[in-house]
Amino acid sequence: MSEKKIKNFLVEGPITPEKIATSIAHHQVKTNIGAHDIFLGQVRADQIEGKEVIAIDYSAYAEMANKVFDEIREAAFDKYDLTCAHIYHSIGVVKVGELCLFVFTSSKHRAMAFDACRYITEEIKAKAPVFGKEVFENSSFQWKSNQ
Amino acid sequence: MILRLKYFGMIAEAIAKEEENVEIQHRTIADLDGLLKRKYPQLVTLEYQFALNQTLAGMDEIIKDGDEIALLPPFAGG
């Protein structure tokens, strides 16, 4: 077993625009960076059988999810010439219009930042044990599944 | 041997349980799957995969005393 301490990538509730702004500000001292790319996942008001989604209630197998996020991030560093990579995923209730995923990649040049951001986002969708309940106006719900 | 089982999302909801310890004599994930489907027939119609000690596991993987095994429904992250 590795002794490496795994970071917590899970955030309780929505990811705020302020957190994103602060995160960008923290990178201004890293003057070897020439390009950032950001992916933001936002909860959509889907219409399902005449009912409108008002929120997604996320849960996760937290220990495994953090391990998977860490592996995805490490793999991105191996594949792309990155300076920084950050991942934050919400847990708990995130209302429509609010943000549930923040992927932030930084590199010397744009191509690596773009490619790594997409790679990380797609890997999260496919591999992270995060589960979501789509909650409707009348408090009924259905379980969501990534396509 | 004793296994620590964890259930998530629609699986936890269907069997009304988030975790439990089970004592079994079985050897593989497939054996455990059969046992769970007999214990919780509602699992038969649900889609899920297994994680063995926090790593996705195939049906032929060998399980041992003290392992943590999770039943994971389809992912919905992002």
PDB file of N, CA and C in Angstrom, chain A residues 47-103:
ATOM      1  N   GLN A  47     -36.028  18.677 -18.715  1.00  0.00           N
ATOM      2  CA  GLN A  47     -37.442  18.302 -18.620  1.00  0.00           C
ATOM      3  C   GLN A  47     -37.510  16.787 -18.833  1.00  0.00           C
ATOM      4  N   ILE A  48     -38.032  16.073 -17.863  1.00  0.00           N
ATOM      5  CA  ILE A  48     -38.131  14.622 -17.994  1.00  0.00           C
ATOM      6  C   ILE A  48     -39.570  14.223 -17.722  1.00  0.00           C
ATOM      7  N   GLU A  49     -40.217  13.691 -18.763  1.00  0.00           N
ATOM      8  CA  GLU A  49     -41.627  13.280 -18.674  1.00  0.00           C
ATOM      9  C   GLU A  49     -42.485  14.387 -18.043  1.00  0.00           C
ATOM     10  N   GLY A  50     -42.293  15.618 -18.544  1.00  0.00           N
ATOM     11  CA  GLY A  50     -43.123  16.743 -18.108  1.00  0.00           C
ATOM     12  C   GLY A  50     -42.716  17.363 -16.783  1.00  0.00           C
ATOM     13  N   LYS A  51     -41.711  16.796 -16.134  1.00  0.00           N
ATOM     14  CA  LYS A  51     -41.275  17.371 -14.848  1.00  0.00           C
ATOM     15  C   LYS A  51     -39.918  18.038 -15.042  1.00  0.00           C
ATOM     16  N   GLU A  52     -39.717  19.147 -14.322  1.00  0.00           N
ATOM     17  CA  GLU A  52     -38.460  19.876 -14.482  1.00  0.00           C
ATOM     18  C   GLU A  52     -37.511  19.597 -13.322  1.00  0.00           C
ATOM     19  N   VAL A  53     -36.252  19.329 -13.694  1.00  0.00           N
ATOM     20  CA  VAL A  53     -35.214  19.114 -12.675  1.00  0.00           C
ATOM     21  C   VAL A  53     -34.939  20.453 -11.989  1.00  0.00           C
ATOM     22  N   ILE A  54     -34.908  20.432 -10.647  1.00  0.00           N
ATOM     23  CA  ILE A  54     -34.583  21.674  -9.912  1.00  0.00           C
ATOM     24  C   ILE A  54     -33.217  21.581  -9.227  1.00  0.00           C
ATOM     25  N   ALA A  55     -32.680  20.381  -9.088  1.00  0.00           N
ATOM     26  CA  ALA A  55     -31.369  20.219  -8.434  1.00  0.00           C
ATOM     27  C   ALA A  55     -30.853  18.809  -8.685  1.00  0.00           C
ATOM     28  N   ILE A  56     -29.557  18.620  -8.477  1.00  0.00           N
ATOM     29  CA  ILE A  56     -29.003  17.262  -8.422  1.00  0.00           C
ATOM     30  C   ILE A  56     -28.389  17.086  -7.036  1.00  0.00           C
ATOM     31  N   ASP A  57     -28.734  15.963  -6.420  1.00  0.00           N
ATOM     32  CA  ASP A  57     -28.191  15.631  -5.100  1.00  0.00           C
ATOM     33  C   ASP A  57     -27.081  14.597  -5.335  1.00  0.00           C
ATOM     34  N   TYR A  58     -25.823  15.029  -5.198  1.00  0.00           N
ATOM     35  CA  TYR A  58     -24.677  14.151  -5.473  1.00  0.00           C
ATOM     36  C   TYR A  58     -24.239  13.405  -4.223  1.00  0.00           C
ATOM     37  N   SER A  59     -23.857  12.146  -4.426  1.00  0.00           N
ATOM     38  CA  SER A  59     -23.205  11.376  -3.371  1.00  0.00           C
ATOM     39  C   SER A  59     -22.028  10.657  -4.016  1.00  0.00           C
ATOM     40  N   ALA A  60     -21.144  10.126  -3.199  1.00  0.00           N
ATOM     41  CA  ALA A  60     -19.959   9.472  -3.771  1.00  0.00           C
ATOM     42  C   ALA A  60     -19.439   8.403  -2.831  1.00  0.00           C
ATOM     43  N   TYR A  61     -18.704   7.474  -3.392  1.00  0.00           N
ATOM     44  CA  TYR A  61     -17.878   6.552  -2.607  1.00  0.00           C
ATOM     45  C   TYR A  61     -16.592   7.354  -2.396  1.00  0.00           C
ATOM     46  N   ALA A  62     -16.593   8.171  -1.323  1.00  0.00           N
ATOM     47  CA  ALA A  62     -15.604   9.254  -1.203  1.00  0.00           C
ATOM     48  C   ALA A  62     -14.157   8.761  -1.261  1.00  0.00           C
ATOM     49  N   GLU A  63     -13.848   7.694  -0.530  1.00  0.00           N
ATOM     50  CA  GLU A  63     -12.446   7.232  -0.493  1.00  0.00           C
ATOM     51  C   GLU A  63     -11.990   6.821  -1.894  1.00  0.00           C
ATOM     52  N   MET A  64     -12.852   6.098  -2.595  1.00  0.00           N
ATOM     53  CA  MET A  64     -12.484   5.660  -3.944  1.00  0.00           C
ATOM     54  C   MET A  64     -12.488   6.835  -4.913  1.00  0.00           C
ATOM     55  N   ALA A  65     -13.471   7.733  -4.784  1.00  0.00           N
ATOM     56  CA  ALA A  65     -13.557   8.876  -5.701  1.00  0.00           C
ATOM     57  C   ALA A  65     -12.288   9.723  -5.591  1.00  0.00           C
ATOM     58  N   ASN A  66     -11.844   9.980  -4.361  1.00  0.00           N
ATOM     59  CA  ASN A  66     -10.626  10.786  -4.197  1.00  0.00           C
ATOM     60  C   ASN A  66      -9.414  10.076  -4.802  1.00  0.00           C
ATOM     61  N   LYS A  67      -9.363   8.756  -4.659  1.00  0.00           N
ATOM     62  CA  LYS A  67      -8.266   7.982  -5.261  1.00  0.00           C
ATOM     63  C   LYS A  67      -8.318   8.092  -6.795  1.00  0.00           C
ATOM     64  N   VAL A  68      -9.528   7.979  -7.349  1.00  0.00           N
ATOM     65  CA  VAL A  68      -9.694   8.056  -8.808  1.00  0.00           C
ATOM     66  C   VAL A  68      -9.345   9.460  -9.314  1.00  0.00           C
ATOM     67  N   PHE A  69      -9.806  10.496  -8.633  1.00  0.00           N
ATOM     68  CA  PHE A  69      -9.463  11.870  -9.040  1.00  0.00           C
ATOM     69  C   PHE A  69      -7.940  12.053  -9.032  1.00  0.00           C
ATOM     70  N   ASP A  70      -7.308  11.530  -7.984  1.00  0.00           N
ATOM     71  CA  ASP A  70      -5.849  11.661  -7.871  1.00  0.00           C
ATOM     72  C   ASP A  70      -5.147  10.930  -9.023  1.00  0.00           C
ATOM     73  N   GLU A  71      -5.629   9.729  -9.350  1.00  0.00           N
ATOM     74  CA  GLU A  71      -5.030   8.959 -10.458  1.00  0.00           C
ATOM     75  C   GLU A  71      -5.217   9.681 -11.790  1.00  0.00           C
ATOM     76  N   ILE A  72      -6.409  10.254 -11.994  1.00  0.00           N
ATOM     77  CA  ILE A  72      -6.693  10.969 -13.250  1.00  0.00           C
ATOM     78  C   ILE A  72      -5.758  12.183 -13.366  1.00  0.00           C
ATOM     79  N   ARG A  73      -5.596  12.889 -12.257  1.00  0.00           N
ATOM     80  CA  ARG A  73      -4.730  14.082 -12.243  1.00  0.00           C
ATOM     81  C   ARG A  73      -3.278  13.679 -12.527  1.00  0.00           C
ATOM     82  N   GLU A  74      -2.828  12.609 -11.874  1.00  0.00           N
ATOM     83  CA  GLU A  74      -1.448  12.136 -12.102  1.00  0.00           C
ATOM     84  C   GLU A  74      -1.269  11.711 -13.557  1.00  0.00           C
ATOM     85  N   ALA A  75      -2.257  11.022 -14.110  1.00  0.00           N
ATOM     86  CA  ALA A  75      -2.175  10.567 -15.507  1.00  0.00           C
ATOM     87  C   ALA A  75      -2.112  11.764 -16.454  1.00  0.00           C
ATOM     88  N   ALA A  76      -2.836  12.828 -16.111  1.00  0.00           N
ATOM     89  CA  ALA A  76      -2.812  14.038 -16.948  1.00  0.00           C
ATOM     90  C   ALA A  76      -1.411  14.656 -16.942  1.00  0.00           C
ATOM     91  N   PHE A  77      -0.759  14.661 -15.763  1.00  0.00           N
ATOM     92  CA  PHE A  77       0.614  15.182 -15.690  1.00  0.00           C
ATOM     93  C   PHE A  77       1.570  14.326 -16.520  1.00  0.00           C
ATOM     94  N   ASP A  78       1.329  13.005 -16.544  1.00  0.00           N
ATOM     95  CA  ASP A  78       2.194  12.116 -17.347  1.00  0.00           C
ATOM     96  C   ASP A  78       1.982  12.342 -18.849  1.00  0.00           C
ATOM     97  N   LYS A  79       0.735  12.594 -19.225  1.00  0.00           N
ATOM     98  CA  LYS A  79       0.402  12.708 -20.662  1.00  0.00           C
ATOM     99  C   LYS A  79       0.696  14.083 -21.247  1.00  0.00           C
ATOM    100  N   TYR A  80       0.533  15.119 -20.438  1.00  0.00           N
ATOM    101  CA  TYR A  80       0.616  16.499 -20.946  1.00  0.00           C
ATOM    102  C   TYR A  80       1.648  17.293 -20.141  1.00  0.00           C
ATOM    103  N   ASP A  81       2.210  18.300 -20.797  1.00  0.00           N
ATOM    104  CA  ASP A  81       3.216  19.135 -20.138  1.00  0.00           C
ATOM    105  C   ASP A  81       2.501  20.240 -19.343  1.00  0.00           C
ATOM    106  N   LEU A  82       2.076  19.875 -18.131  1.00  0.00           N
ATOM    107  CA  LEU A  82       1.263  20.796 -17.328  1.00  0.00           C
ATOM    108  C   LEU A  82       2.073  21.446 -16.213  1.00  0.00           C
ATOM    109  N   THR A  83       1.691  22.635 -15.866  1.00  0.00           N
ATOM    110  CA  THR A  83       2.263  23.302 -14.694  1.00  0.00           C
ATOM    111  C   THR A  83       1.386  23.011 -13.473  1.00  0.00           C
ATOM    112  N   CYS A  84       0.081  23.085 -13.659  1.00  0.00           N
ATOM    113  CA  CYS A  84      -0.869  22.852 -12.569  1.00  0.00           C
ATOM    114  C   CYS A  84      -2.113  22.149 -13.102  1.00  0.00           C
ATOM    115  N   ALA A  85      -2.767  21.420 -12.223  1.00  0.00           N
ATOM    116  CA  ALA A  85      -4.073  20.831 -12.560  1.00  0.00           C
ATOM    117  C   ALA A  85      -4.873  20.721 -11.269  1.00  0.00           C
ATOM    118  N   HIS A  86      -6.089  21.209 -11.293  1.00  0.00           N
ATOM    119  CA  HIS A  86      -6.947  21.164 -10.107  1.00  0.00           C
ATOM    120  C   HIS A  86      -8.313  20.595 -10.482  1.00  0.00           C
ATOM    121  N   ILE A  87      -8.876  19.833  -9.559  1.00  0.00           N
ATOM    122  CA  ILE A  87     -10.207  19.236  -9.776  1.00  0.00           C
ATOM    123  C   ILE A  87     -11.018  19.462  -8.493  1.00  0.00           C
ATOM    124  N   TYR A  88     -12.243  19.937  -8.648  1.00  0.00           N
ATOM    125  CA  TYR A  88     -13.176  20.027  -7.516  1.00  0.00           C
ATOM    126  C   TYR A  88     -14.525  19.504  -7.991  1.00  0.00           C
ATOM    127  N   HIS A  89     -15.114  18.602  -7.215  1.00  0.00           N
ATOM    128  CA  HIS A  89     -16.448  18.079  -7.552  1.00  0.00           C
ATOM    129  C   HIS A  89     -17.371  18.237  -6.352  1.00  0.00           C
ATOM    130  N   SER A  90     -18.595  18.667  -6.622  1.00  0.00           N
ATOM    131  CA  SER A  90     -19.567  18.863  -5.535  1.00  0.00           C
ATOM    132  C   SER A  90     -20.117  17.548  -5.012  1.00  0.00           C
ATOM    133  N   ILE A  91     -20.499  17.609  -3.738  1.00  0.00           N
ATOM    134  CA  ILE A  91     -21.245  16.545  -3.070  1.00  0.00           C
ATOM    135  C   ILE A  91     -22.432  17.239  -2.405  1.00  0.00           C
ATOM    136  N   GLY A  92     -23.564  16.550  -2.346  1.00  0.00           N
ATOM    137  CA  GLY A  92     -24.754  17.172  -1.755  1.00  0.00           C
ATOM    138  C   GLY A  92     -25.573  17.869  -2.825  1.00  0.00           C
ATOM    139  N   VAL A  93     -26.450  18.748  -2.400  1.00  0.00           N
ATOM    140  CA  VAL A  93     -27.425  19.352  -3.321  1.00  0.00           C
ATOM    141  C   VAL A  93     -26.804  20.526  -4.084  1.00  0.00           C
ATOM    142  N   VAL A  94     -26.936  20.472  -5.416  1.00  0.00           N
ATOM    143  CA  VAL A  94     -26.517  21.584  -6.280  1.00  0.00           C
ATOM    144  C   VAL A  94     -27.732  21.944  -7.136  1.00  0.00           C
ATOM    145  N   LYS A  95     -28.190  23.185  -7.000  1.00  0.00           N
ATOM    146  CA  LYS A  95     -29.415  23.608  -7.711  1.00  0.00           C
ATOM    147  C   LYS A  95     -29.108  23.904  -9.175  1.00  0.00           C
ATOM    148  N   VAL A  96     -30.149  23.929 -10.003  1.00  0.00           N
ATOM    149  CA  VAL A  96     -29.948  24.244 -11.424  1.00  0.00           C
ATOM    150  C   VAL A  96     -29.292  25.619 -11.540  1.00  0.00           C
ATOM    151  N   GLY A  97     -28.391  25.728 -12.495  1.00  0.00           N
ATOM    152  CA  GLY A  97     -27.659  26.975 -12.693  1.00  0.00           C
ATOM    153  C   GLY A  97     -26.407  27.072 -11.846  1.00  0.00           C
ATOM    154  N   GLU A  98     -26.290  26.203 -10.841  1.00  0.00           N
ATOM    155  CA  GLU A  98     -25.087  26.223 -10.007  1.00  0.00           C
ATOM    156  C   GLU A  98     -24.057  25.243 -10.572  1.00  0.00           C
ATOM    157  N   LEU A  99     -22.817  25.394 -10.105  1.00  0.00           N
ATOM    158  CA  LEU A  99     -21.705  24.602 -10.658  1.00  0.00           C
ATOM    159  C   LEU A  99     -21.403  23.395  -9.777  1.00  0.00           C
ATOM    160  N   CYS A 100     -21.159  22.251 -10.455  1.00  0.00           N
ATOM    161  CA  CYS A 100     -20.897  21.010  -9.728  1.00  0.00           C
ATOM    162  C   CYS A 100     -19.500  20.447 -10.016  1.00  0.00           C
ATOM    163  N   LEU A 101     -18.840  20.955 -11.054  1.00  0.00           N
ATOM    164  CA  LEU A 101     -17.495  20.448 -11.382  1.00  0.00           C
ATOM    165  C   LEU A 101     -16.627  21.606 -11.869  1.00  0.00           C
ATOM    166  N   PHE A 102     -15.412  21.647 -11.367  1.00  0.00           N
ATOM    167  CA  PHE A 102     -14.434  22.678 -11.750  1.00  0.00           C
ATOM    168  C   PHE A 102     -13.121  21.968 -12.049  1.00  0.00           C
ATOM    169  N   VAL A 103     -12.740  21.985 -13.317  1.00  0.00           N
ATOM    170  CA  VAL A 103     -11.450  21.419 -13.749  1.00  0.00           C
ATOM    171  C   VAL A 103     -10.616  22.584 -14.261  1.00  0.00           C
TER     172      VAL A 103
END
